[in-house]
Amino acid sequence: MFIDTHSHLNFPDFNEDYPDVIERAKSVGITAILNVGADLSTSKRAIDIAQKEDLCYATVGVHPTNTNDLKNKDYPVLEDLAKKKKVVAIGEIGLDYFYHKVPREIQKESFKQQILIAERLGLPVIIHNRDANEDSLAILKETKAKRGVMHCFSGDSNFARGVLSLGLHISFTGNLTYKKNKPLRGVARGIPLERMLLETDCPYLPPQAKRGMRNEPSFLIYTAEELARIKGVLIENLGEITTKNAKDLFGL
Ligand code: NI
């Protein structure tokens, strides 16, 4: 039993065959999929899919690299979308200093505004952070965001400690299985199971065994196997604990 807490079946990559993808996910024991919005249109698409597919939930948010186009009038639109049925989080939101597409000040302001929406609606946040550890933690502290997850974790143990001390969860993708990511596996070993989530971030980041392919929720198993090995627990137990974590955090 597993939950894919961060998937993008709402992206065009899955337009043709997402029902088949969901069937394959079911066949390996995936019991829920959260399709995560990255702008207004993919947020709406995530809600459409959630209304059609029992297994799917939606999240609403604007990814930091898309915040250039975000206008003040868009925040109430986002907030209304977030009130729809089966919307379980605000995300993905955050900071991305790797790409220099959007000025940092604009990213920070959009991050804060969207955390405030989450706080008003009592929803957790799904955070994207790349090369912005200090600023991300500072904004999370300042806004007193209490419930959420640092998605696609790839930081060091210092950053993990910072995230955990805020009360947030940490989520792992297929990149945990990459040969070069030995340090990340070391960091994962030190993170308590009770604060861990699993995700694919599909269509991106396929696990090592599926490199070069379009990633999909059924491939979550590879990351789960690796994490179970790292933590020295049975995969069944890892599934049970991370499923409970996801249900509690997102109120599924
Ligand atoms: Ni994503």
Coordinates of C-alpha atoms and ligand atoms in Angstrom, one line a residue:
M1 CA 0.0 0.0 0.0
F2 CA 1.5 3.3 -1.1
I3 CA 0.5 6.9 -1.8
D4 CA 2.2 8.9 -4.6
T5 CA 2.1 12.3 -2.9
H6 CA 3.4 14.3 -5.9
S7 CA 2.5 13.4 -9.4
H8 CA 1.7 15.3 -12.5
L9 CA -0.9 13.3 -14.4
N10 CA -2.3 16.8 -15.0
F11 CA 0.6 17.6 -17.4
P12 CA 0.2 17.2 -21.2
D13 CA 2.6 14.2 -21.0
F14 CA -0.3 12.1 -19.7
N15 CA -3.2 13.6 -21.8
E16 CA -3.5 10.5 -24.0
D17 CA -3.3 7.7 -21.5
Y18 CA -3.7 8.8 -17.9
P19 CA -6.5 6.3 -17.1
D20 CA -4.2 3.4 -18.1
V21 CA -1.4 4.9 -16.0
I22 CA -3.8 5.0 -13.0
E23 CA -4.7 1.3 -13.6
R24 CA -1.1 0.3 -13.6
A25 CA -0.6 2.3 -10.3
K26 CA -3.5 0.4 -8.8
S27 CA -2.1 -3.0 -9.8
V28 CA 1.1 -2.4 -7.8
G29 CA -0.8 -1.2 -4.7
I30 CA -0.9 2.6 -5.1
T31 CA -4.0 3.7 -3.1
A32 CA -4.0 7.4 -3.8
I33 CA -2.3 9.9 -6.2
L34 CA -1.9 13.6 -5.6
N35 CA -1.7 15.5 -8.9
V36 CA 0.1 18.7 -8.1
G37 CA -0.6 22.1 -9.9
A38 CA 2.3 24.2 -11.2
D39 CA 0.2 27.1 -12.6
L40 CA -3.5 28.0 -12.9
S41 CA -4.2 25.8 -15.9
T42 CA -2.5 22.6 -14.5
S43 CA -4.2 23.3 -11.1
K44 CA -7.6 23.3 -12.9
R45 CA -6.6 20.1 -14.8
A46 CA -5.7 18.4 -11.5
I47 CA -9.1 19.2 -10.1
D48 CA -10.8 17.9 -13.3
I49 CA -8.9 14.6 -13.0
A50 CA -9.7 14.3 -9.3
Q51 CA -13.4 14.7 -10.0
K52 CA -13.3 11.8 -12.5
E53 CA -10.9 9.4 -10.8
D54 CA -11.5 8.0 -7.4
L55 CA -7.8 7.4 -6.8
C56 CA -6.8 11.0 -7.5
Y57 CA -6.6 14.2 -5.4
A58 CA -5.6 17.6 -6.5
T59 CA -3.4 20.4 -5.3
V60 CA -3.4 24.0 -6.4
G61 CA -0.5 26.3 -6.7
V62 CA 2.0 28.2 -8.9
H63 CA 5.5 26.8 -9.2
P64 CA 8.3 29.4 -8.5
T65 CA 9.5 29.4 -12.1
N66 CA 6.0 30.3 -13.3
T67 CA 5.5 33.2 -10.9
N68 CA 6.5 35.9 -13.4
D69 CA 3.0 35.8 -14.9
L70 CA 1.2 35.7 -11.6
K71 CA -0.8 38.9 -11.0
N72 CA -2.4 40.1 -7.8
K73 CA -5.8 39.3 -9.3
D74 CA -4.8 35.7 -9.6
Y75 CA -4.5 35.0 -5.9
P76 CA -8.3 35.1 -5.2
V77 CA -8.7 32.8 -8.2
L78 CA -6.2 30.3 -6.7
E79 CA -8.0 30.6 -3.4
D80 CA -11.4 29.8 -5.0
L81 CA -9.9 26.8 -6.8
A82 CA -8.4 25.5 -3.6
K83 CA -11.9 25.4 -2.0
K84 CA -13.0 22.8 -4.6
K85 CA -13.7 19.2 -3.6
K86 CA -10.6 16.9 -3.3
V87 CA -8.1 19.7 -3.2
V88 CA -5.8 18.7 -0.4
A89 CA -2.9 21.1 -0.4
I90 CA -1.4 24.3 -1.8
G91 CA 1.5 23.5 -4.1
E92 CA 3.8 23.3 -5.6
I93 CA 5.1 26.6 -4.3
G94 CA 8.5 27.7 -3.2
L95 CA 11.8 29.1 -4.5
D96 CA 14.0 28.1 -7.4
Y97 CA 17.4 29.9 -7.7
F98 CA 18.8 27.3 -10.0
Y99 CA 17.0 28.7 -13.0
H100 CA 17.3 32.4 -13.3
K101 CA 13.9 32.8 -15.0
V102 CA 12.1 34.8 -12.3
P103 CA 13.7 37.5 -10.0
R104 CA 14.1 36.3 -6.4
E105 CA 11.9 39.0 -5.0
I106 CA 8.9 38.0 -7.2
Q107 CA 9.4 34.3 -6.2
K108 CA 9.5 35.2 -2.5
E109 CA 6.4 37.3 -2.6
S110 CA 4.4 34.6 -4.5
F111 CA 5.7 32.0 -2.1
K112 CA 4.5 34.0 0.9
Q113 CA 1.1 34.9 -0.6
Q114 CA 0.4 31.2 -1.4
I115 CA 1.4 30.1 2.1
L116 CA -1.1 32.6 3.4
I117 CA -3.8 31.1 1.3
A118 CA -3.0 27.7 2.7
E119 CA -3.1 29.0 6.3
R120 CA -6.5 30.7 5.6
L121 CA -8.0 27.4 4.3
G122 CA -6.3 25.2 6.8
L123 CA -4.4 23.3 4.0
P124 CA -0.8 21.9 4.1
V125 CA 1.8 23.3 1.6
I126 CA 3.9 21.3 -0.9
I127 CA 7.2 23.1 -1.2
H128 CA 9.7 23.1 -4.1
N129 CA 13.1 24.3 -3.1
R130 CA 16.2 24.4 -5.4
D131 CA 19.4 26.2 -4.4
A132 CA 17.4 28.4 -1.9
N133 CA 17.7 26.5 1.4
E134 CA 18.2 29.6 3.6
D135 CA 15.5 31.8 2.0
S136 CA 13.0 28.9 2.0
L137 CA 13.5 28.2 5.7
A138 CA 13.3 31.9 6.5
I139 CA 10.0 32.4 4.7
L140 CA 8.5 29.2 6.2
K141 CA 9.5 30.5 9.7
E142 CA 8.3 34.0 9.1
T143 CA 4.9 32.8 7.8
K144 CA 4.7 30.2 10.5
A145 CA 3.8 27.5 8.0
K146 CA 3.2 24.5 10.3
R147 CA 2.0 21.7 8.0
G148 CA 3.6 20.7 4.8
V149 CA 6.2 18.8 2.9
M150 CA 9.6 19.6 1.4
H151 CA 9.1 17.8 -1.9
C152 CA 11.8 16.0 -3.9
F153 CA 14.3 16.2 -1.1
S154 CA 17.9 16.5 -2.3
G155 CA 19.5 18.5 0.5
D156 CA 22.1 17.7 3.2
S157 CA 21.4 16.7 6.8
N158 CA 21.7 20.3 7.9
F159 CA 18.8 21.3 5.7
A160 CA 16.9 18.2 6.7
R161 CA 17.2 19.2 10.4
G162 CA 15.9 22.7 9.5
V163 CA 12.9 21.3 7.7
L164 CA 12.1 18.8 10.5
S165 CA 12.5 21.4 13.2
L166 CA 9.7 23.4 11.5
G167 CA 7.4 20.4 11.9
L168 CA 7.4 19.7 8.1
H169 CA 7.6 16.4 6.3
I170 CA 10.3 15.3 3.8
S171 CA 9.5 13.5 0.6
F172 CA 11.7 11.3 -1.6
T173 CA 11.5 10.7 -5.4
G174 CA 13.3 8.3 -7.8
N175 CA 16.5 10.4 -7.5
L176 CA 17.1 8.5 -4.2
T177 CA 17.9 5.5 -6.3
Y178 CA 20.5 7.2 -8.6
K179 CA 24.0 5.8 -8.4
K180 CA 25.6 9.2 -7.8
N181 CA 23.2 10.0 -4.9
K182 CA 25.0 8.1 -2.2
P183 CA 25.1 11.2 0.1
L184 CA 21.4 11.6 -0.2
R185 CA 20.8 8.0 0.9
G186 CA 23.0 8.8 4.0
V187 CA 20.8 11.8 4.8
A188 CA 17.6 9.7 4.4
R189 CA 19.0 7.2 6.9
G190 CA 18.8 9.9 9.6
I191 CA 15.3 11.1 8.9
P192 CA 12.6 9.6 11.1
L193 CA 10.1 7.3 9.2
E194 CA 7.2 9.2 10.8
R195 CA 8.1 12.3 8.8
M196 CA 8.7 10.7 5.4
L197 CA 6.6 10.7 2.3
L198 CA 6.9 9.0 -1.0
E199 CA 6.4 10.6 -4.4
T200 CA 7.3 10.1 -8.1
D201 CA 7.2 13.7 -9.4
C202 CA 6.3 12.0 -12.7
P203 CA 6.8 12.5 -15.6
Y204 CA 10.2 13.6 -14.2
L205 CA 12.9 11.8 -12.2
P206 CA 12.3 8.1 -13.1
P207 CA 14.1 5.7 -10.8
Q208 CA 17.4 4.3 -11.8
A209 CA 15.7 1.1 -13.2
K210 CA 13.6 3.2 -15.5
R211 CA 16.0 6.0 -16.5
G212 CA 15.2 7.5 -19.8
M213 CA 11.5 6.6 -19.6
R214 CA 8.6 8.8 -18.8
N215 CA 8.1 8.3 -15.0
E216 CA 4.7 7.2 -13.7
P217 CA 3.1 6.4 -10.3
S218 CA 3.6 2.6 -10.6
F219 CA 7.4 3.3 -10.6
L220 CA 7.0 4.5 -7.0
I221 CA 7.8 0.9 -5.9
Y222 CA 11.5 1.4 -6.8
T223 CA 11.9 4.4 -4.5
A224 CA 10.0 2.5 -1.8
E225 CA 12.3 -0.5 -2.1
E226 CA 15.4 1.7 -1.8
L227 CA 14.0 3.6 1.2
A228 CA 13.0 0.4 3.0
R229 CA 16.5 -0.9 2.4
I230 CA 18.1 2.3 3.7
K231 CA 15.9 2.4 6.8
G232 CA 16.2 -1.4 7.4
V233 CA 12.5 -2.1 7.5
L234 CA 10.2 -4.3 5.5
I235 CA 8.7 -2.6 2.4
E236 CA 5.2 -3.5 3.8
N237 CA 6.0 -1.5 7.0
L238 CA 7.4 1.4 5.0
G239 CA 4.2 1.4 2.9
E240 CA 2.1 1.4 6.0
I241 CA 3.9 4.2 7.8
T242 CA 4.3 6.5 4.8
T243 CA 0.6 5.9 3.9
K244 CA -0.4 6.9 7.4
N245 CA 1.8 10.0 7.2
A246 CA 0.3 11.1 3.9
K247 CA -3.3 10.5 5.1
D248 CA -2.7 12.5 8.3
L249 CA -1.0 15.4 6.5
F250 CA -3.4 15.7 3.6
G251 CA -6.5 14.6 5.4
L252 CA -7.3 11.8 2.9
Ligands
NI1 NI 6.5 18.5 -9.3

